[in-house]
Tab-separated table of C-alpha atoms and ligand atoms in Angstrom:
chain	number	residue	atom	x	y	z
A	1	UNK	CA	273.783	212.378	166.608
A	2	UNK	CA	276.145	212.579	163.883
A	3	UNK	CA	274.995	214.230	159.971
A	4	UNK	CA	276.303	211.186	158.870
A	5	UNK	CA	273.994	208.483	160.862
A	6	UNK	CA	270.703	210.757	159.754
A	7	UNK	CA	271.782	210.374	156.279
A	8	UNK	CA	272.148	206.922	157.194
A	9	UNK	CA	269.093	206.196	157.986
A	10	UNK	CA	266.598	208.288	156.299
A	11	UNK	CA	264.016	206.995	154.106
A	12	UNK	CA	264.184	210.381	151.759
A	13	UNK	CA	265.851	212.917	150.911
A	14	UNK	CA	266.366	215.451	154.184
A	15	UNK	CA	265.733	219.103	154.599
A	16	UNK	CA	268.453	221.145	156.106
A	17	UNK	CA	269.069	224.600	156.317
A	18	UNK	CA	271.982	226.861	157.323
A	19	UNK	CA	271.874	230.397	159.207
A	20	UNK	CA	274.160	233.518	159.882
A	21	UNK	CA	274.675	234.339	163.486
A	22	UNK	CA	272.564	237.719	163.884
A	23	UNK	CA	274.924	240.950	163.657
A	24	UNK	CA	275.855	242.164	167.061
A	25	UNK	CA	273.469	243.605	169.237
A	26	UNK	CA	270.585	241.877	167.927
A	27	UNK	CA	269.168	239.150	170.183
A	28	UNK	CA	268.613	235.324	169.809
A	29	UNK	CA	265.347	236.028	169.141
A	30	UNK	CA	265.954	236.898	165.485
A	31	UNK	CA	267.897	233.416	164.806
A	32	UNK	CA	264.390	231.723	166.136
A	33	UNK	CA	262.157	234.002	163.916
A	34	UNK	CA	264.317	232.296	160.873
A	35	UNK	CA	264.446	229.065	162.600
A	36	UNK	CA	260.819	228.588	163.739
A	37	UNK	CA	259.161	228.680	160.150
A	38	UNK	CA	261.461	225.720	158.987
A	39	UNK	CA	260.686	223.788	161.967
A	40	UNK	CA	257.477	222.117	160.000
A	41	UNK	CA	259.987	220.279	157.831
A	42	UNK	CA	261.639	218.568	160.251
A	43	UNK	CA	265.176	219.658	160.240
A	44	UNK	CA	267.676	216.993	161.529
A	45	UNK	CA	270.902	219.509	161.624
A	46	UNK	CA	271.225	223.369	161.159
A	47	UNK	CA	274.291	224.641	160.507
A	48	UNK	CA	275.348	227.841	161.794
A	49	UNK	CA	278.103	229.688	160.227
A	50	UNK	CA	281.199	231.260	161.264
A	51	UNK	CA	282.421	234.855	161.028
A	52	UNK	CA	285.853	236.178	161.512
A	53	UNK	CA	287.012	239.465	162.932
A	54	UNK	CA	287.457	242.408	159.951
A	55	UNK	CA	289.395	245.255	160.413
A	56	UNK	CA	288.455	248.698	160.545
A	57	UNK	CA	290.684	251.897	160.729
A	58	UNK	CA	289.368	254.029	164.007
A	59	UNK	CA	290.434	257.641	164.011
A	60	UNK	CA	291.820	258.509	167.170
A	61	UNK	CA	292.387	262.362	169.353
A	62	UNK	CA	295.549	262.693	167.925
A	63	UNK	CA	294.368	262.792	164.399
A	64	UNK	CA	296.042	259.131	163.737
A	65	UNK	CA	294.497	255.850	162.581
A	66	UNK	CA	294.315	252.666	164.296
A	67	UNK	CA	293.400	249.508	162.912
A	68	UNK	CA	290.827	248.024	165.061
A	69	UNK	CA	289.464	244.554	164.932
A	70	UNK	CA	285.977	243.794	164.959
A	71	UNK	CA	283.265	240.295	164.779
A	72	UNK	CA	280.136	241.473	163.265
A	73	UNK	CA	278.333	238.578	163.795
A	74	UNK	CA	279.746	236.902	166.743
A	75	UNK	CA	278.305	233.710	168.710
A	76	UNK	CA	278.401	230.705	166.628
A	77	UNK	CA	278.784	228.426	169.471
A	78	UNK	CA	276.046	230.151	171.466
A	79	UNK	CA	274.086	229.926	169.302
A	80	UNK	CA	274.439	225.780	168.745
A	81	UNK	CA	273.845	225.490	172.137
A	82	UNK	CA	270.279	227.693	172.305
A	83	UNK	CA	269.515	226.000	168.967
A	84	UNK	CA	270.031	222.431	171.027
A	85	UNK	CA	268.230	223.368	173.778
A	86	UNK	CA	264.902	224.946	172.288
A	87	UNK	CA	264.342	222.585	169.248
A	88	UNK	CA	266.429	219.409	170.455
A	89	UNK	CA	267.659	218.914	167.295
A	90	UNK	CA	271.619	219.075	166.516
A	91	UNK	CA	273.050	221.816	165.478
A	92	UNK	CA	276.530	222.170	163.521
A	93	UNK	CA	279.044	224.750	163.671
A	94	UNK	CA	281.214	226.321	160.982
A	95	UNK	CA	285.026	226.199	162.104
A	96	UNK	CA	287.030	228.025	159.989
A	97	UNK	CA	290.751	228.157	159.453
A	98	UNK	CA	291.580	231.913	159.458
A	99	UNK	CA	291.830	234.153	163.186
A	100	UNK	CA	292.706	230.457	164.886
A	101	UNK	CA	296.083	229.058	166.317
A	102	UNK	CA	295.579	225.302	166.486
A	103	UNK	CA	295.903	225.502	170.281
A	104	UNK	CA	292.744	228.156	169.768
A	105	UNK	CA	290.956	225.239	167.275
A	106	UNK	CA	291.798	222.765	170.190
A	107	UNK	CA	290.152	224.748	173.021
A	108	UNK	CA	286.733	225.457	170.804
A	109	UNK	CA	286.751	222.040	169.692
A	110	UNK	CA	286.613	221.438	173.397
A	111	UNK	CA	284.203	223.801	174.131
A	112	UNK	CA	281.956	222.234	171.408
A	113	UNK	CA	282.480	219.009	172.485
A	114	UNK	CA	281.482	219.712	176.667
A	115	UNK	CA	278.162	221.167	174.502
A	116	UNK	CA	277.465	217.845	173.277
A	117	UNK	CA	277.742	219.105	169.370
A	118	UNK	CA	278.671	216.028	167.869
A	119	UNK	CA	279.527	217.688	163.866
A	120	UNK	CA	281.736	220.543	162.997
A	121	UNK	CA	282.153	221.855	159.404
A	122	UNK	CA	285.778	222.439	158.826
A	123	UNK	CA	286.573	225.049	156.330
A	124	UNK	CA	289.964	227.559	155.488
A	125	UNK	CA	287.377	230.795	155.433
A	126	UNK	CA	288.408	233.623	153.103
A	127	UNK	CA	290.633	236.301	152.735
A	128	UNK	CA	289.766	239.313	155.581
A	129	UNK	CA	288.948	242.299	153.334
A	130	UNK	CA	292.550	243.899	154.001
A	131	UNK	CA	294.525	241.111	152.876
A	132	UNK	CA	294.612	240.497	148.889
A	133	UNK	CA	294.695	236.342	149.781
A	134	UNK	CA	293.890	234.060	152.464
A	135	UNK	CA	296.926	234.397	155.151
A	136	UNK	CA	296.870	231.568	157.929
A	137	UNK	CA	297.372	232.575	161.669
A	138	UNK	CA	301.164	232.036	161.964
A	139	UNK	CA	300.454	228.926	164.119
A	140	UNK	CA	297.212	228.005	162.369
A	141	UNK	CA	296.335	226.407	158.888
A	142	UNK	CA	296.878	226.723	155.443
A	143	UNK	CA	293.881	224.193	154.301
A	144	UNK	CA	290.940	222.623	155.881
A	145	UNK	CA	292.213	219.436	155.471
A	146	UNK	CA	295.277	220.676	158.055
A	147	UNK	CA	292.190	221.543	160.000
A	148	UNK	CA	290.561	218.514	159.054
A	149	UNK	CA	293.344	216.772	160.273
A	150	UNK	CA	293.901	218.573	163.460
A	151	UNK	CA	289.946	217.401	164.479
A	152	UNK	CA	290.613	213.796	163.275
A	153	UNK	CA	293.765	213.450	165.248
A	154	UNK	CA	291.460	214.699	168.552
A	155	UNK	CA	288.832	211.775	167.399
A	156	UNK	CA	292.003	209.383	167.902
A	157	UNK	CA	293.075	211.313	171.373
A	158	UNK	CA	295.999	213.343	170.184
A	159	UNK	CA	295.985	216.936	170.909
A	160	UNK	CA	298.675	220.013	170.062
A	161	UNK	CA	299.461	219.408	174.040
A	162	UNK	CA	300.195	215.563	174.042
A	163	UNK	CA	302.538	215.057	177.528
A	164	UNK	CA	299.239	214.581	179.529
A	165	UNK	CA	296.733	211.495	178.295
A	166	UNK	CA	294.012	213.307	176.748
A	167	UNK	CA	290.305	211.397	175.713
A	168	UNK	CA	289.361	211.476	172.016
A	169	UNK	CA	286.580	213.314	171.000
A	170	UNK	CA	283.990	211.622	168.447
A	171	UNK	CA	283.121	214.561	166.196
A	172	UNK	CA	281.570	213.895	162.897
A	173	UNK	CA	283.491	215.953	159.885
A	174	UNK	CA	281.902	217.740	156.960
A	175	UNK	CA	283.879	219.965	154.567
A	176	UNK	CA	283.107	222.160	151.738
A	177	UNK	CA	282.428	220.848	147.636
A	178	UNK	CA	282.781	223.294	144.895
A	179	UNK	CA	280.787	221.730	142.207
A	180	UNK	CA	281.895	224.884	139.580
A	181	UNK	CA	285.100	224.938	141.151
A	182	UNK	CA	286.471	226.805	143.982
A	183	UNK	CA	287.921	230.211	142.656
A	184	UNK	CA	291.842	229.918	143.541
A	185	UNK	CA	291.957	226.655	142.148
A	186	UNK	CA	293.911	225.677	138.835
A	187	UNK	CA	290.804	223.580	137.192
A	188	UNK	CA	288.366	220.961	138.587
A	189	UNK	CA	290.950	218.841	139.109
A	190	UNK	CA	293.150	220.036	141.184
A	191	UNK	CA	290.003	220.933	143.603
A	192	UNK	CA	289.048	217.342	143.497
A	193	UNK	CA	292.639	216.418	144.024
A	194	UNK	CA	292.323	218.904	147.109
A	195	UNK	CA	288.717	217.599	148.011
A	196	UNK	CA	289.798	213.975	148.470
A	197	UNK	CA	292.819	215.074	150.767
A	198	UNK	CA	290.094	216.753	152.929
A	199	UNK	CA	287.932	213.303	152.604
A	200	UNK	CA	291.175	210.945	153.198
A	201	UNK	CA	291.854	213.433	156.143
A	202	UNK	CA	288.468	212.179	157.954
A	203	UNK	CA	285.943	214.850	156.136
A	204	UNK	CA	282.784	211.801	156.457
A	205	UNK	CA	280.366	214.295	154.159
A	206	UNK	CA	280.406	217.152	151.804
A	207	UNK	CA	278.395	220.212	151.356
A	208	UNK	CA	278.622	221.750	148.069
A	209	UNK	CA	278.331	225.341	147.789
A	210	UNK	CA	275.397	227.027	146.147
A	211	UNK	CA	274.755	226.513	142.106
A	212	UNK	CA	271.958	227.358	140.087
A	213	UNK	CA	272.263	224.151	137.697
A	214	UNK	CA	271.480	220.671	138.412
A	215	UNK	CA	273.372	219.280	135.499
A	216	UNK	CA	276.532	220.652	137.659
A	217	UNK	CA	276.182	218.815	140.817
A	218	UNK	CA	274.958	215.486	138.816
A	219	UNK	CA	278.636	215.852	136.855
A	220	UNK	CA	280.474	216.837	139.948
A	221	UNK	CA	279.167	214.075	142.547
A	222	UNK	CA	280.258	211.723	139.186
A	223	UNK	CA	283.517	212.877	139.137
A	224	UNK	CA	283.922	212.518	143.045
A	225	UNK	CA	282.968	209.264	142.530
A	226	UNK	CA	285.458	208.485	139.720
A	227	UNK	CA	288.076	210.250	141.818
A	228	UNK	CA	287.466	207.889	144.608
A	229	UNK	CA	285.751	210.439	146.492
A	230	UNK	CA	282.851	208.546	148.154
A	231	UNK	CA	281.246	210.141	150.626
A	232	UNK	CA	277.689	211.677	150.910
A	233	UNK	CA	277.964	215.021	149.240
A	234	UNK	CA	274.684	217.538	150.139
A	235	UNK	CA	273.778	219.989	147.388
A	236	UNK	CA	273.580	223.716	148.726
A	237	UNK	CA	270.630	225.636	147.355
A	238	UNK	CA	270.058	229.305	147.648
A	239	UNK	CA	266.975	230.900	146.751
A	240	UNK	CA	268.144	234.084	144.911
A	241	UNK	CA	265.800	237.398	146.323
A	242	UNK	CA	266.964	240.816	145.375
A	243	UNK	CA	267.975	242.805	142.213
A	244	UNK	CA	271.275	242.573	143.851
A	245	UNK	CA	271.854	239.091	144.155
A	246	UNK	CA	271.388	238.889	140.675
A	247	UNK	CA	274.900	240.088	140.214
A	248	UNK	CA	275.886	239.658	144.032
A	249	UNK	CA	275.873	236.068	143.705
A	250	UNK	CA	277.766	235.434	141.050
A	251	UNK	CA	280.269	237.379	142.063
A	252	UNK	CA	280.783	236.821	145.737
A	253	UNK	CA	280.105	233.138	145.501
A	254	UNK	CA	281.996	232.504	142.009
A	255	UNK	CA	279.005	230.730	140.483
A	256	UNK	CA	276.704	230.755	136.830
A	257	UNK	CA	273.283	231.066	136.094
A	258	UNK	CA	272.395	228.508	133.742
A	259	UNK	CA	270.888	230.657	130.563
A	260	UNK	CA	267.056	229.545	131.016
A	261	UNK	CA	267.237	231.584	134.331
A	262	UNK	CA	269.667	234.640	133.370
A	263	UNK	CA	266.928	235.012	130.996
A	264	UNK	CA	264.015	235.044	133.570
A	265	UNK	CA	266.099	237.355	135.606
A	266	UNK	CA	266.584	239.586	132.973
A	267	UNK	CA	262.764	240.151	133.520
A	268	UNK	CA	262.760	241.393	136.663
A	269	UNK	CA	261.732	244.799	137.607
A	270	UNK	CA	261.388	244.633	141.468
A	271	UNK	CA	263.014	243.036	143.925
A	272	UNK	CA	259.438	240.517	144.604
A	273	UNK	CA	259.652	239.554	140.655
A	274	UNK	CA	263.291	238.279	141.382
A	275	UNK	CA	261.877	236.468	144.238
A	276	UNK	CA	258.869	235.248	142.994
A	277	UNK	CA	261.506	233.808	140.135
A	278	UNK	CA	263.786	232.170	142.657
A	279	UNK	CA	261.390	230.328	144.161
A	280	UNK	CA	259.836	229.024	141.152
A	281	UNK	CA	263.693	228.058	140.260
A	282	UNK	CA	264.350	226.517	143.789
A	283	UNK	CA	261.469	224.153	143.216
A	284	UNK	CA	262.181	222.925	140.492
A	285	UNK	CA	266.035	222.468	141.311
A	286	UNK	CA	264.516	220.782	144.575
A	287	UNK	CA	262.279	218.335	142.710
A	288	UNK	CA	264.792	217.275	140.632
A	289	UNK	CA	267.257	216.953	143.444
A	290	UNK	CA	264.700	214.834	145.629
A	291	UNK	CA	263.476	212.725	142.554
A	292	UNK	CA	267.146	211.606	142.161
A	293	UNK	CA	267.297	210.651	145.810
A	294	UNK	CA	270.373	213.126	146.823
A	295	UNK	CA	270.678	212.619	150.502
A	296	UNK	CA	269.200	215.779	151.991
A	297	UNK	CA	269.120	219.089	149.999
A	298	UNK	CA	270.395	222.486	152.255
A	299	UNK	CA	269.312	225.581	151.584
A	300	UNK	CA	271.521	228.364	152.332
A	301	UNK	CA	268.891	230.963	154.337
A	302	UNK	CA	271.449	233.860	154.768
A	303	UNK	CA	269.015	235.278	157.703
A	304	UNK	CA	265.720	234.552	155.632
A	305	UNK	CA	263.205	231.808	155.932
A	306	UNK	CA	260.478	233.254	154.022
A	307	UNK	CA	261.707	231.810	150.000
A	308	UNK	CA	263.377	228.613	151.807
A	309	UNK	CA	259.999	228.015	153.543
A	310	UNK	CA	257.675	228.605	150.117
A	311	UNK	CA	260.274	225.757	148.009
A	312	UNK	CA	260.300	223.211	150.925
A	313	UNK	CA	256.855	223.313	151.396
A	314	UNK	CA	256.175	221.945	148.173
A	315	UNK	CA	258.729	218.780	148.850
A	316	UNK	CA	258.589	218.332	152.452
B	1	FAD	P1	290.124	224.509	151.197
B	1	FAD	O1	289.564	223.147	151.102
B	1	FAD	O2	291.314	224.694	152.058
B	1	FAD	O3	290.446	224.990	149.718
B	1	FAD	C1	290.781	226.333	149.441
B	1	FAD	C2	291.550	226.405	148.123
B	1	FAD	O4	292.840	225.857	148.304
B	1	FAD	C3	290.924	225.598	146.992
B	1	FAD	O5	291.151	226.281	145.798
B	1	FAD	C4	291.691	224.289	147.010
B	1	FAD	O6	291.691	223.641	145.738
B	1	FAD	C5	293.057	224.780	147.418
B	1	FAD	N1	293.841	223.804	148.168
B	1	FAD	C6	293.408	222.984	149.156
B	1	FAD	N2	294.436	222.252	149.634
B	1	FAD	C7	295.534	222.610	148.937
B	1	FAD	C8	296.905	222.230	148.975
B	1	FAD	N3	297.345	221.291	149.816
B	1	FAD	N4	297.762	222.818	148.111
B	1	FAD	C9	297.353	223.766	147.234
B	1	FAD	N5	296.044	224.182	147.167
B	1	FAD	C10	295.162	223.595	148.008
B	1	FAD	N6	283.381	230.724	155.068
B	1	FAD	C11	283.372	231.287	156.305
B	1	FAD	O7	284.182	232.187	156.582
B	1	FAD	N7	282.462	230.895	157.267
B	1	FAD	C12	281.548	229.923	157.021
B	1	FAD	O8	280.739	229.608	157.893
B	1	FAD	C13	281.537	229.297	155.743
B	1	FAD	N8	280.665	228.303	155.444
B	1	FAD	C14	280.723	227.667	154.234
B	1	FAD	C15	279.878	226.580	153.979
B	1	FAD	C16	279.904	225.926	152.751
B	1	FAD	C17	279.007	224.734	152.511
B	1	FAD	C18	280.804	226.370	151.742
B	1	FAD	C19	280.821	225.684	150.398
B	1	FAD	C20	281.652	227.437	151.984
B	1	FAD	C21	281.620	228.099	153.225
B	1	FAD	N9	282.492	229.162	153.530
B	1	FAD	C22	282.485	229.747	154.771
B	1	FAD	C23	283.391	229.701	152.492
B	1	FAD	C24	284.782	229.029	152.495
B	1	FAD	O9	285.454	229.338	153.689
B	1	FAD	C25	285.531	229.570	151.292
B	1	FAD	O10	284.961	229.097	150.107
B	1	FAD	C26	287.042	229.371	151.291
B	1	FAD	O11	287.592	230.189	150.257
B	1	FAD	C27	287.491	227.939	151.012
B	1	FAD	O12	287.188	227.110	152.047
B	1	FAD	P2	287.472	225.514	151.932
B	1	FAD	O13	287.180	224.957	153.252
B	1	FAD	O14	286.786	224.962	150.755
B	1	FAD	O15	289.055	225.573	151.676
C-alpha cells in the first residue's frame, strides 16, 4: 500500500522508523533485532536506506595503489523484501542518485516493482568521500527531482528504452525536506524553490531530515505551504546517544541544537547521561509533534532501537 494512503487514512499521528542495511558480513538477523522491538507500535512503512560504493586505495605486489570500490552496507532491496515477508508490512527503499545510470535506476525500479514495493524514496545521495562535491554518473542525475522524474515518467509507462510498449509502474514518491536548509543551498529559498520542483515532479510526501527544534519544522511546513508546496511532510527525529553525536550530528547532518538542549548536553559526562538526555528530548519533541497532529513522526534508528523504543512507548 502506498505511504501516502496510510497517511490517508489514519486516525493519529503514525510511528515510522528508518534502518541502515547491516555492514557486510553481518546477517539479516541483526536488521530484525532492531526491527522486532518497534514492532509493538505498529509500524505501517520502514524505510531502509541506501549506501553507495566508497573507494579505497588497495596496495598491490608491485608496491602500487589501486583504487578499489567497495559497498559497506549492501542489500537494500533484500532487505525490503525479508522485511515484507516476516512482518507483512511495507517496506520503502532509499534510491539514490549517485553510482546509477538511469538505465541502472530503470532496472532496480523494476526489480522493486516484481517485489511488490509499492514506495521508493528518491534522493541525489552525497558526495563519495574522494570527490570534494556530488558528481552524477555521466548518464545519471544531477537532482532527485531528475530522478523524481525518471520514476514518474515509469508511473505513466515511459521508460529510457521506449521502442517496445512498456506497462507503467504505480510507485508512490517521497523525497527529502530540509527544514534548516540543505547545506549547498543559497538560503531557504532556493531549497524550497528546489523542493517544489521535486513535489511538481510527482514527489506525493516529504520526509524532513532530523532537527532538534520543533519551532523549525512548524515554520518550515508553513513556508511549504505558502510556497505552494502541499503535500504531507513527516518530521525526522533522531534520538541523539553518544558523546560523539553531540558534535557528530551537527556536523554530518548540518543541523542546531536549540540552546535549552546544548545546555543539557553540556552536562553530560558519559555516553548513558547523553542518552538518558535524548530521550527525555525525543519525548517531548514527540508530544508536541503528535499533539499538533503531524501525520506520522519517523525516527531515524541508525541500527538502534533501544532510545527509539523508550520515546515511542510513551506516545504509541
Ligand atoms: P536534491 O533535492 O537534489 O538537492 C540537493 C541540493 O541541490 C540542494 O541544495 C538543493 O537545493 C539543490 N538543488 C536541487 N535542484 C536543483 C537545481 N535544479 N538547480 C540547482 N540546485 C538544485 N543519502 C543516502 O546516500 N542514502 C540514503 O538512504 C539517504 N536517506 C535520506 C533520507 C532522508 C529523509 C534525508 C533527509 C536525507 C537522506 N539522505 C540519504 C541524504 C541525502 O542524499 C543528502 O542530504 C543529499 O545531499 C541531498 O539529497 P536530496 O535528495 O535532498 O537532493
Amino acid at each position: 500500500m502506498k505511504v501516502t494512503d496510510y497517511l490517508k487514512d489514519a486516525k493519529q499521528t503514525l510511528f515510522s522508523f528508518e534502518i541502515l542495511p547491516p555492514l557486510k558480513g553481518k546477517s539479516i538477523q541483526s536488521i530484525y533485532n532492531g526491527i522486532d522491538p518497534l514492532m509493538e507500535f505498529k509500524p505501517k512503512f520502514v524505510n531502509v536506506t541506501y549506501h553507495r560504493e566508497e573507494y579505497i586505495y588497495k596496495e598491490q605486489e608491485n608496491g602500487l595503489l589501486e583504487k578499489v570500490s567497495i559497498r559497506k552496507r549492501p542489500g537494500t532491496v533484500g532487505i525490503c523484501a525479508a522485511i515484507m515477508a516476516k512482518y507483512k508490512i511495507d517496506a520503502v527503499p532509499h534510491l539514490i542518485c549517485g553510482g546509477f545510470s538511469k538505465e541502472e535506476t530503470e532496472n532496480a525500479l523494476i526489480d522493486l516493482q516484481f517485489l511488490g514495493i509499492d514506495n521508493v524514496l528518491a534522493l541525489r545521495g552525497d558526495s563519495i568521500k574522494t570527490e570534494s562535491s556530488f558528481r552524477p554518473h555521466t548518464k545519471g542525475h544531477q537532482y532527485a527531482s531528475e530522478l523524481i522524474d525518471q520514476i514518474d515518467d515509469m508511473n505513466h509507462g515511459k521508460y529510457c528504452v521506449d521502442d517496445i510498449k512498456m506497462e507503467p509502474t504505480d510507485f508512490c514518491i517521497g523525497a527529502a525536506g530540509y527544514p534548516e536548509k540543505h547545506f549547498e543551498a543559497m538560503n531557504l529559498k532556493t531549497d524550497l524553490i528546489h523542493l517544489k520542483q521535486k513535489v511538481d515532479a510527482g514527489a506525493a510526501y516529504i520526509v524532513t531530515q532530523m532537527f532538534f527544534d520543533n519551532k523549525k519544522y512548524f515554520d518550515f511546513v508553513k513556508s511549504c505551504r505558502d510556497f505552494g508546496i502541499n503535500v504531507p511532510i513527516i518530521p525526522g527525529l533522531k534520538p541523539i546517544k553518544t558523546l560523539n553525536h553531540i558534535s557528530f550530528l551537527p556536523k554530518f547532518f548540518h543541523i542546531d541544537y536549540p540552546e535549552e538542549l546544548s545546555t543539557e548536553l553540556l552536562k553530560c559526562k558519559t555516553n548513558k547521561d547523553v542518552e538518558t538526555v535524548g530521550i527525555e528530548w525525543g519525548i517531548q519533541q514527540s508530544k508536541e509533534l503528535f499533539s499538533q497532529n503531524v501525520p506520522c513522526i519517523h525516527y531515524y534508528t541508525m541500527s538502534n532501537s533501544d532510545a527509539v523504543k523508550a520515546i515511542a512507548s510513551n506516545l504509541f
